[in-house]
mmCIF file of C-alpha atoms in Angstrom:
data_model
loop_
_atom_site.group_PDB
_atom_site.id
_atom_site.type_symbol
_atom_site.label_atom_id
_atom_site.label_comp_id
_atom_site.label_asym_id
_atom_site.label_seq_id
_atom_site.Cartn_x
_atom_site.Cartn_y
_atom_site.Cartn_z
ATOM 1 C CA MET A 1 97.537 76.526 18.884
ATOM 2 C CA SER A 2 101.090 76.747 20.163
ATOM 3 C CA THR A 3 101.705 78.138 23.605
ATOM 4 C CA PHE A 4 105.491 78.370 23.613
ATOM 5 C CA GLN A 5 107.320 81.623 24.269
ATOM 6 C CA ILE A 6 110.747 82.952 23.344
ATOM 7 C CA ARG A 7 112.637 84.949 25.937
ATOM 8 C CA THR A 8 116.122 85.921 27.044
ATOM 9 C CA GLY A 9 117.860 83.154 28.947
ATOM 10 C CA VAL A 10 118.320 83.715 32.683
ATOM 11 C CA ILE A 11 120.523 82.006 35.261
ATOM 12 C CA ASP A 12 117.547 79.975 36.510
ATOM 13 C CA ASP A 13 117.575 78.227 33.099
ATOM 14 C CA LEU A 14 121.125 76.976 33.553
ATOM 15 C CA ALA A 15 120.254 73.510 34.903
ATOM 16 C CA ALA A 16 117.798 72.809 32.060
ATOM 17 C CA LEU A 17 120.222 74.197 29.451
ATOM 18 C CA THR A 18 123.058 72.105 30.849
ATOM 19 C CA ASP A 19 120.948 68.934 30.799
ATOM 20 C CA LEU A 20 119.871 69.641 27.217
ATOM 21 C CA TYR A 21 123.414 70.239 25.995
ATOM 22 C CA ASN A 22 124.762 67.235 27.904
ATOM 23 C CA TYR A 23 122.245 65.067 26.025
ATOM 24 C CA TYR A 24 123.877 66.131 22.747
ATOM 25 C CA ILE A 25 127.370 65.559 24.159
ATOM 26 C CA ALA A 26 126.532 62.010 25.219
ATOM 27 C CA ASN A 27 124.403 60.946 22.270
ATOM 28 C CA THR A 28 125.439 62.831 19.130
ATOM 29 C CA ALA A 29 128.363 64.244 17.207
ATOM 30 C CA THR A 30 126.499 67.545 16.885
ATOM 31 C CA THR A 31 128.918 69.020 19.387
ATOM 32 C CA PHE A 32 132.557 68.025 19.668
ATOM 33 C CA ASP A 33 132.487 68.395 23.427
ATOM 34 C CA ILE A 34 133.263 64.970 24.887
ATOM 35 C CA GLU A 35 132.747 65.340 28.639
ATOM 36 C CA PRO A 36 129.421 66.443 30.141
ATOM 37 C CA TYR A 37 129.281 69.852 31.797
ATOM 38 C CA THR A 38 128.608 70.544 35.437
ATOM 39 C CA LEU A 39 126.502 73.532 36.420
ATOM 40 C CA ALA A 40 129.669 75.348 37.490
ATOM 41 C CA SER A 41 131.537 74.711 34.253
ATOM 42 C CA ARG A 42 128.501 75.579 32.110
ATOM 43 C CA GLY A 43 128.175 78.791 34.104
ATOM 44 C CA VAL A 44 131.335 80.057 32.379
ATOM 45 C CA TRP A 45 129.589 79.625 29.017
ATOM 46 C CA PHE A 46 126.448 81.335 30.334
ATOM 47 C CA ALA A 47 128.411 84.373 31.574
ATOM 48 C CA GLN A 48 129.191 85.537 28.014
ATOM 49 C CA PHE A 49 125.565 86.433 27.293
ATOM 50 C CA ALA A 50 123.643 89.647 27.920
ATOM 51 C CA PRO A 51 120.086 90.796 27.120
ATOM 52 C CA THR A 52 121.511 93.076 24.407
ATOM 53 C CA GLY A 53 124.729 93.155 22.430
ATOM 54 C CA ARG A 54 126.412 90.686 20.115
ATOM 55 C CA HIS A 55 126.269 87.691 22.438
ATOM 56 C CA GLN A 56 122.742 86.722 23.355
ATOM 57 C CA LEU A 57 120.984 83.627 24.619
ATOM 58 C CA LEU A 58 117.325 82.962 23.889
ATOM 59 C CA VAL A 59 115.286 80.094 25.268
ATOM 60 C CA VAL A 60 111.999 78.655 24.155
ATOM 61 C CA GLU A 61 109.728 77.423 26.906
ATOM 62 C CA GLU A 62 106.275 75.993 27.242
ATOM 63 C CA ALA A 63 104.375 75.560 30.497
ATOM 64 C CA GLY A 64 107.538 76.491 32.412
ATOM 65 C CA GLU A 65 109.698 73.864 30.669
ATOM 66 C CA VAL A 66 112.747 74.894 28.644
ATOM 67 C CA LEU A 67 112.472 73.151 25.271
ATOM 68 C CA GLY A 68 115.541 74.587 23.599
ATOM 69 C CA TYR A 69 117.784 77.546 22.993
ATOM 70 C CA ALA A 70 119.601 79.578 20.373
ATOM 71 C CA CYS A 71 122.604 81.741 21.026
ATOM 72 C CA SER A 72 125.188 83.974 19.432
ATOM 73 C CA GLY A 73 128.664 83.879 20.884
ATOM 74 C CA GLN A 74 132.191 84.858 20.083
ATOM 75 C CA PHE A 75 133.358 83.658 16.677
ATOM 76 C CA LYS A 76 137.100 84.006 17.350
ATOM 77 C CA ALA A 77 139.037 85.710 20.104
ATOM 78 C CA LYS A 78 140.970 88.280 18.066
ATOM 79 C CA LYS A 79 139.591 91.830 18.153
ATOM 80 C CA ALA A 80 139.063 92.161 14.386
ATOM 81 C CA TYR A 81 136.529 89.299 14.538
ATOM 82 C CA GLU A 82 134.285 90.987 17.103
ATOM 83 C CA THR A 83 131.537 91.902 14.599
ATOM 84 C CA SER A 84 131.205 88.232 13.624
ATOM 85 C CA VAL A 85 129.344 85.765 15.829
ATOM 86 C CA GLU A 86 128.931 82.011 15.932
ATOM 87 C CA VAL A 87 125.348 80.856 16.352
ATOM 88 C CA SER A 88 124.019 77.599 17.745
ATOM 89 C CA ILE A 89 120.608 76.112 18.240
ATOM 90 C CA TYR A 90 119.625 73.090 20.338
ATOM 91 C CA LEU A 91 116.166 71.643 20.912
ATOM 92 C CA LYS A 92 114.956 68.751 23.014
ATOM 93 C CA PRO A 93 114.766 65.822 20.574
ATOM 94 C CA ASN A 94 111.058 65.206 21.083
ATOM 95 C CA THR A 95 110.193 68.831 20.224
ATOM 96 C CA GLN A 96 111.695 69.066 16.756
ATOM 97 C CA GLY A 97 109.345 69.838 13.875
ATOM 98 C CA ARG A 98 107.097 72.193 15.866
ATOM 99 C CA GLY A 99 108.576 75.457 14.578
ATOM 100 C CA LEU A 100 110.556 76.124 17.752
ATOM 101 C CA GLY A 101 113.878 76.448 15.929
ATOM 102 C CA LYS A 102 112.377 78.821 13.386
ATOM 103 C CA ALA A 103 110.906 80.964 16.160
ATOM 104 C CA LEU A 104 114.204 81.038 18.069
ATOM 105 C CA TYR A 105 116.290 81.989 15.037
ATOM 106 C CA THR A 106 113.732 84.565 13.849
ATOM 107 C CA GLU A 107 113.981 86.369 17.182
ATOM 108 C CA LEU A 108 117.751 85.976 17.508
ATOM 109 C CA PHE A 109 118.470 87.413 14.048
ATOM 110 C CA LYS A 110 115.978 90.243 14.605
ATOM 111 C CA ARG A 111 117.882 91.173 17.746
ATOM 112 C CA LEU A 112 121.293 90.824 16.099
ATOM 113 C CA GLU A 113 120.250 93.175 13.278
ATOM 114 C CA ALA A 114 119.944 95.903 15.938
ATOM 115 C CA GLU A 115 123.515 95.269 17.133
ATOM 116 C CA ASP A 116 126.957 95.851 15.658
ATOM 117 C CA VAL A 117 127.070 92.410 14.031
ATOM 118 C CA HIS A 118 128.182 91.965 10.446
ATOM 119 C CA ARG A 119 128.229 88.171 9.925
ATOM 120 C CA ALA A 120 126.944 85.035 11.645
ATOM 121 C CA TYR A 121 128.625 81.643 11.297
ATOM 122 C CA ALA A 122 127.465 78.135 12.086
ATOM 123 C CA GLY A 123 129.592 74.993 12.090
ATOM 124 C CA ILE A 124 127.535 71.890 11.377
ATOM 125 C CA THR A 125 128.797 68.356 11.912
ATOM 126 C CA LEU A 126 127.933 66.263 8.882
ATOM 127 C CA PRO A 127 125.604 64.610 8.294
ATOM 128 C CA ASN A 128 122.926 66.768 9.913
ATOM 129 C CA ASN A 129 120.173 67.421 7.406
ATOM 130 C CA ALA A 130 117.815 69.098 9.899
ATOM 131 C CA SER A 131 120.442 71.675 10.859
ATOM 132 C CA LEU A 132 121.406 72.342 7.249
ATOM 133 C CA ILE A 133 117.739 72.869 6.326
ATOM 134 C CA ILE A 134 117.020 75.407 9.062
ATOM 135 C CA HIS A 135 120.221 77.334 8.417
ATOM 136 C CA LYS A 136 119.539 77.503 4.685
ATOM 137 C CA LYS A 137 115.994 78.754 5.439
ATOM 138 C CA PHE A 138 117.686 81.656 7.216
ATOM 139 C CA CYS A 139 119.878 82.414 4.164
ATOM 140 C CA PHE A 140 123.082 80.822 5.408
ATOM 141 C CA GLU A 141 125.440 79.805 2.628
ATOM 142 C CA SER A 142 128.185 77.217 2.712
ATOM 143 C CA VAL A 143 131.702 78.609 2.880
ATOM 144 C CA GLY A 144 133.424 75.235 2.981
ATOM 145 C CA VAL A 145 133.786 71.841 4.572
ATOM 146 C CA SER A 146 136.605 70.819 6.880
ATOM 147 C CA ARG A 147 137.155 67.118 6.319
ATOM 148 C CA GLU A 148 137.522 64.776 9.290
ATOM 149 C CA VAL A 149 138.237 67.729 11.555
ATOM 150 C CA GLY A 150 136.899 66.168 14.759
ATOM 151 C CA ARG A 151 136.971 62.699 16.308
ATOM 152 C CA LYS A 152 134.143 61.509 18.510
ATOM 153 C CA PHE A 153 132.695 58.046 19.141
ATOM 154 C CA ASP A 154 135.811 56.556 17.464
ATOM 155 C CA LYS A 155 134.922 58.194 14.162
ATOM 156 C CA TYR A 156 136.159 61.256 12.276
ATOM 157 C CA TRP A 157 133.552 63.849 11.365
ATOM 158 C CA ASP A 158 133.366 66.562 8.703
ATOM 159 C CA VAL A 159 132.121 70.043 9.590
ATOM 160 C CA GLU A 160 130.459 72.394 7.139
ATOM 161 C CA MET A 161 130.868 76.096 7.882
ATOM 162 C CA LEU A 162 127.919 78.293 6.953
ATOM 163 C CA GLU A 163 127.796 82.089 6.816
ATOM 164 C CA LYS A 164 124.974 84.638 6.913
ATOM 165 C CA ALA A 165 125.115 88.396 6.393
ATOM 166 C CA ILE A 166 123.528 90.288 9.269
ATOM 167 C CA SER A 167 124.428 93.836 8.230
ATOM 168 C CA PHE A 168 125.649 95.051 4.907
ATOM 169 C CA SER A 169 127.669 98.044 6.059
#
C-alpha cells in the first residue's frame, strides 16, 4: 500500500525542489534551462505560487522525502492570457511508474477547476513518451510542434505544445 501524500508546496521544500529540477537541467532536455539554480534564484520561481488561485505548487512526499512536484504557472505575461496556465510535472527518476504523477495531476486539476482558469498548456520536449502519455491521460490534446526550437547538449530539440480545457465558460 502506498504511503505518499500530496500537499501544497512550502518554502521548506525549496532545497529538495531545486535539487530535483537541477537534476533535469544537468541530465535531460526536458527543460531548456541550461545553468543550475541556486536556492536564491529558485526562490523567485517559488514566489509565484499560493495555496489557492491560478498558480499553485503541489509536492508529493513519502516518509518526509519530496519525490516530485506539479505546478501551474503563468502561461504568458500579457493580461489577456491570465486565465491560461502552463503546467509542469517533475518526479525523481527512481520513483516513476508508481502513480505519483497521476496523483499530482489529479489534485492539481481538481484545484484548478475551482479557480478562474480556462485552459492549461504543457510544452513537452520531444521525444518524451512518458510525459506525452500522462498528459494524454488527462485529456491534453496536441496543438502543434515547434521544430528545433531549443538547443541543448549541442542538439536542436522539438517541442510539442499540448492544451487541456479546464473550464468551458
